[in-house]
Amino acid sequence: VDYMAYMLRYDTTHGKWPGTVDHDGGDLIVDGHRIKVSNELDPSNIRWGDAGAEYVVESTGKFTGAESAGVHLNGGASKVVISAPSGDAPMFVMGVNEDEYQSSMSVVSNASCTTNCLAPLAKGIHDE
């Protein structure tokens, strides 16, 4: 958590954080707001409900399927967004097909960073 605090405080892209960044050895504290930090490798062991988390972004790249990413739901999360392409989870790209999202979906993919950069441009060209 020490390195996490450092990286937020001195981000190479966005610059120095304008507020306060600290930690207590277990939680990250940003501008006085406590953020639970976990280093658990097995997502089925993370108690998201205890941390007050409703939405989880699965961005490890390891759990990209609906079932494997869906184990976050067992820990108390209400929704899971996979930040990589998925072979079986519904996939959405803002500006392309986000209108197809249904609130009943509990695990979805937001595709990849490459897709999110290229798809809106390709859609615009295709629509013309």
PDB file of C-alpha atoms in Angstrom:
ATOM      1  CA  VAL A   1       0.000   0.000   0.000  1.00  0.00           C
ATOM      2  CA  ASP A   2       3.024   2.279   0.493  1.00  0.00           C
ATOM      3  CA  TYR A   3       3.927   2.038  -3.192  1.00  0.00           C
ATOM      4  CA  MET A   4       0.277   2.502  -4.186  1.00  0.00           C
ATOM      5  CA  ALA A   5       0.142   5.741  -2.187  1.00  0.00           C
ATOM      6  CA  TYR A   6       3.389   6.923  -3.772  1.00  0.00           C
ATOM      7  CA  MET A   7       2.149   6.173  -7.307  1.00  0.00           C
ATOM      8  CA  LEU A   8      -1.062   8.114  -6.725  1.00  0.00           C
ATOM      9  CA  ARG A   9       0.743  11.011  -5.086  1.00  0.00           C
ATOM     10  CA  TYR A  10       3.275  11.367  -7.936  1.00  0.00           C
ATOM     11  CA  ASP A  11       1.571  10.120 -11.100  1.00  0.00           C
ATOM     12  CA  THR A  12       3.812  10.499 -14.162  1.00  0.00           C
ATOM     13  CA  THR A  13       0.886  11.242 -16.480  1.00  0.00           C
ATOM     14  CA  HIS A  14      -1.420  13.374 -14.356  1.00  0.00           C
ATOM     15  CA  GLY A  15       1.178  15.005 -12.122  1.00  0.00           C
ATOM     16  CA  LYS A  16       1.160  15.457  -8.368  1.00  0.00           C
ATOM     17  CA  TRP A  17      -2.122  14.744  -6.558  1.00  0.00           C
ATOM     18  CA  PRO A  18      -3.492  18.088  -5.318  1.00  0.00           C
ATOM     19  CA  GLY A  19      -4.879  16.637  -2.080  1.00  0.00           C
ATOM     20  CA  THR A  20      -3.573  14.313   0.597  1.00  0.00           C
ATOM     21  CA  VAL A  21      -2.544  10.702   0.043  1.00  0.00           C
ATOM     22  CA  ASP A  22      -1.603   8.497   2.962  1.00  0.00           C
ATOM     23  CA  HIS A  23      -2.035   4.964   4.258  1.00  0.00           C
ATOM     24  CA  ASP A  24      -2.197   3.203   7.575  1.00  0.00           C
ATOM     25  CA  GLY A  25      -0.429   0.041   6.475  1.00  0.00           C
ATOM     26  CA  GLY A  26      -3.643  -1.590   5.284  1.00  0.00           C
ATOM     27  CA  ASP A  27      -5.924   1.034   3.790  1.00  0.00           C
ATOM     28  CA  LEU A  28      -5.223   3.850   1.353  1.00  0.00           C
ATOM     29  CA  ILE A  29      -6.440   7.237   2.594  1.00  0.00           C
ATOM     30  CA  VAL A  30      -7.110   9.854  -0.100  1.00  0.00           C
ATOM     31  CA  ASP A  31      -8.268  13.294   0.983  1.00  0.00           C
ATOM     32  CA  GLY A  32      -9.478  11.746   4.228  1.00  0.00           C
ATOM     33  CA  HIS A  33     -11.465   8.976   2.507  1.00  0.00           C
ATOM     34  CA  ARG A  34     -10.453   5.460   3.512  1.00  0.00           C
ATOM     35  CA  ILE A  35     -10.123   2.957   0.640  1.00  0.00           C
ATOM     36  CA  LYS A  36      -9.859  -0.751   1.432  1.00  0.00           C
ATOM     37  CA  VAL A  37      -6.864  -2.424  -0.196  1.00  0.00           C
ATOM     38  CA  SER A  38      -6.540  -6.150  -0.787  1.00  0.00           C
ATOM     39  CA  ASN A  39      -3.667  -8.244  -2.043  1.00  0.00           C
ATOM     40  CA  GLU A  40      -5.711 -11.441  -2.211  1.00  0.00           C
ATOM     41  CA  LEU A  41      -4.936 -13.490  -5.319  1.00  0.00           C
ATOM     42  CA  ASP A  42      -8.171 -15.493  -5.239  1.00  0.00           C
ATOM     43  CA  PRO A  43     -11.139 -13.184  -5.901  1.00  0.00           C
ATOM     44  CA  SER A  44     -13.517 -15.610  -4.212  1.00  0.00           C
ATOM     45  CA  ASN A  45     -11.802 -14.753  -0.907  1.00  0.00           C
ATOM     46  CA  ILE A  46     -12.367 -10.989  -1.180  1.00  0.00           C
ATOM     47  CA  ARG A  47     -15.250  -9.781   0.980  1.00  0.00           C
ATOM     48  CA  TRP A  48     -16.475  -6.887  -1.166  1.00  0.00           C
ATOM     49  CA  GLY A  49     -19.649  -6.497   0.859  1.00  0.00           C
ATOM     50  CA  ASP A  50     -17.632  -5.943   4.050  1.00  0.00           C
ATOM     51  CA  ALA A  51     -15.690  -3.204   2.251  1.00  0.00           C
ATOM     52  CA  GLY A  52     -18.903  -1.533   1.068  1.00  0.00           C
ATOM     53  CA  ALA A  53     -18.084  -2.124  -2.604  1.00  0.00           C
ATOM     54  CA  GLU A  54     -21.025  -2.532  -4.968  1.00  0.00           C
ATOM     55  CA  TYR A  55     -19.126  -2.385  -8.258  1.00  0.00           C
ATOM     56  CA  VAL A  56     -15.875  -4.213  -8.939  1.00  0.00           C
ATOM     57  CA  VAL A  57     -13.571  -3.636 -11.896  1.00  0.00           C
ATOM     58  CA  GLU A  58     -11.766  -6.881 -12.687  1.00  0.00           C
ATOM     59  CA  SER A  59      -8.574  -5.599 -14.258  1.00  0.00           C
ATOM     60  CA  THR A  60      -6.026  -8.302 -13.480  1.00  0.00           C
ATOM     61  CA  GLY A  61      -6.349  -9.788 -16.972  1.00  0.00           C
ATOM     62  CA  LYS A  62      -6.598 -13.234 -15.404  1.00  0.00           C
ATOM     63  CA  PHE A  63     -10.361 -13.479 -14.857  1.00  0.00           C
ATOM     64  CA  THR A  64     -11.915 -12.470 -18.186  1.00  0.00           C
ATOM     65  CA  GLY A  65     -14.762 -14.962 -18.386  1.00  0.00           C
ATOM     66  CA  ALA A  66     -18.229 -14.358 -16.977  1.00  0.00           C
ATOM     67  CA  GLU A  67     -17.892 -17.255 -14.544  1.00  0.00           C
ATOM     68  CA  SER A  68     -14.340 -16.531 -13.371  1.00  0.00           C
ATOM     69  CA  ALA A  69     -14.979 -12.795 -12.955  1.00  0.00           C
ATOM     70  CA  GLY A  70     -18.384 -13.563 -11.476  1.00  0.00           C
ATOM     71  CA  VAL A  71     -16.838 -14.944  -8.291  1.00  0.00           C
ATOM     72  CA  HIS A  72     -16.596 -11.316  -7.136  1.00  0.00           C
ATOM     73  CA  LEU A  73     -20.390 -11.451  -6.795  1.00  0.00           C
ATOM     74  CA  ASN A  74     -20.020 -14.180  -4.156  1.00  0.00           C
ATOM     75  CA  GLY A  75     -18.037 -11.729  -2.032  1.00  0.00           C
ATOM     76  CA  GLY A  76     -20.857  -9.196  -2.048  1.00  0.00           C
ATOM     77  CA  ALA A  77     -20.304  -7.137  -5.208  1.00  0.00           C
ATOM     78  CA  SER A  78     -23.472  -6.295  -7.156  1.00  0.00           C
ATOM     79  CA  LYS A  79     -21.817  -5.787 -10.544  1.00  0.00           C
ATOM     80  CA  VAL A  80     -18.494  -6.702 -12.147  1.00  0.00           C
ATOM     81  CA  VAL A  81     -16.922  -4.889 -15.102  1.00  0.00           C
ATOM     82  CA  ILE A  82     -14.121  -6.780 -16.849  1.00  0.00           C
ATOM     83  CA  SER A  83     -11.534  -4.413 -18.308  1.00  0.00           C
ATOM     84  CA  ALA A  84     -10.511  -6.813 -21.075  1.00  0.00           C
ATOM     85  CA  PRO A  85     -12.213  -8.635 -23.929  1.00  0.00           C
ATOM     86  CA  SER A  86     -14.290 -11.580 -22.743  1.00  0.00           C
ATOM     87  CA  GLY A  87     -15.155 -14.746 -24.584  1.00  0.00           C
ATOM     88  CA  ASP A  88     -18.586 -15.031 -22.993  1.00  0.00           C
ATOM     89  CA  ALA A  89     -19.543 -11.887 -21.040  1.00  0.00           C
ATOM     90  CA  PRO A  90     -21.587  -9.197 -22.809  1.00  0.00           C
ATOM     91  CA  MET A  91     -19.154  -6.622 -24.190  1.00  0.00           C
ATOM     92  CA  PHE A  92     -19.802  -2.897 -24.410  1.00  0.00           C
ATOM     93  CA  VAL A  93     -17.880  -0.014 -25.929  1.00  0.00           C
ATOM     94  CA  MET A  94     -18.994   3.517 -25.083  1.00  0.00           C
ATOM     95  CA  GLY A  95     -20.128   5.364 -28.184  1.00  0.00           C
ATOM     96  CA  VAL A  96     -20.767   2.105 -30.015  1.00  0.00           C
ATOM     97  CA  ASN A  97     -23.219  -0.214 -28.257  1.00  0.00           C
ATOM     98  CA  GLU A  98     -23.695   0.919 -24.638  1.00  0.00           C
ATOM     99  CA  ASP A  99     -27.426   1.317 -25.343  1.00  0.00           C
ATOM    100  CA  GLU A 100     -27.672  -2.497 -25.412  1.00  0.00           C
ATOM    101  CA  TYR A 101     -26.697  -2.751 -21.722  1.00  0.00           C
ATOM    102  CA  GLN A 102     -29.442  -4.103 -19.468  1.00  0.00           C
ATOM    103  CA  SER A 103     -29.475  -3.507 -15.717  1.00  0.00           C
ATOM    104  CA  SER A 104     -30.083  -7.232 -15.155  1.00  0.00           C
ATOM    105  CA  MET A 105     -26.538  -7.984 -16.385  1.00  0.00           C
ATOM    106  CA  SER A 106     -24.242  -8.588 -13.434  1.00  0.00           C
ATOM    107  CA  VAL A 107     -20.947  -9.294 -15.259  1.00  0.00           C
ATOM    108  CA  VAL A 108     -19.998  -7.330 -18.372  1.00  0.00           C
ATOM    109  CA  SER A 109     -16.851  -6.509 -20.322  1.00  0.00           C
ATOM    110  CA  ASN A 110     -15.758  -3.029 -21.328  1.00  0.00           C
ATOM    111  CA  ALA A 111     -13.587  -4.575 -24.058  1.00  0.00           C
ATOM    112  CA  SER A 112      -9.956  -3.483 -24.256  1.00  0.00           C
ATOM    113  CA  CYS A 113      -8.171  -0.152 -24.284  1.00  0.00           C
ATOM    114  CA  THR A 114      -7.376  -0.664 -27.967  1.00  0.00           C
ATOM    115  CA  THR A 115     -11.011  -1.413 -28.786  1.00  0.00           C
ATOM    116  CA  ASN A 116     -12.182   1.621 -26.824  1.00  0.00           C
ATOM    117  CA  CYS A 117      -9.788   3.830 -28.795  1.00  0.00           C
ATOM    118  CA  LEU A 118     -10.519   2.448 -32.239  1.00  0.00           C
ATOM    119  CA  ALA A 119     -14.148   1.293 -32.192  1.00  0.00           C
ATOM    120  CA  PRO A 120     -15.831   4.731 -31.903  1.00  0.00           C
ATOM    121  CA  LEU A 121     -13.682   6.029 -34.768  1.00  0.00           C
ATOM    122  CA  ALA A 122     -14.410   2.951 -36.891  1.00  0.00           C
ATOM    123  CA  LYS A 123     -18.134   3.269 -36.105  1.00  0.00           C
ATOM    124  CA  GLY A 124     -18.106   6.898 -37.222  1.00  0.00           C
ATOM    125  CA  ILE A 125     -16.387   6.014 -40.482  1.00  0.00           C
ATOM    126  CA  HIS A 126     -18.699   3.029 -41.025  1.00  0.00           C
ATOM    127  CA  ASP A 127     -21.835   5.104 -40.345  1.00  0.00           C
ATOM    128  CA  GLU A 128     -20.774   7.703 -42.918  1.00  0.00           C
TER     129      GLU A 128
END
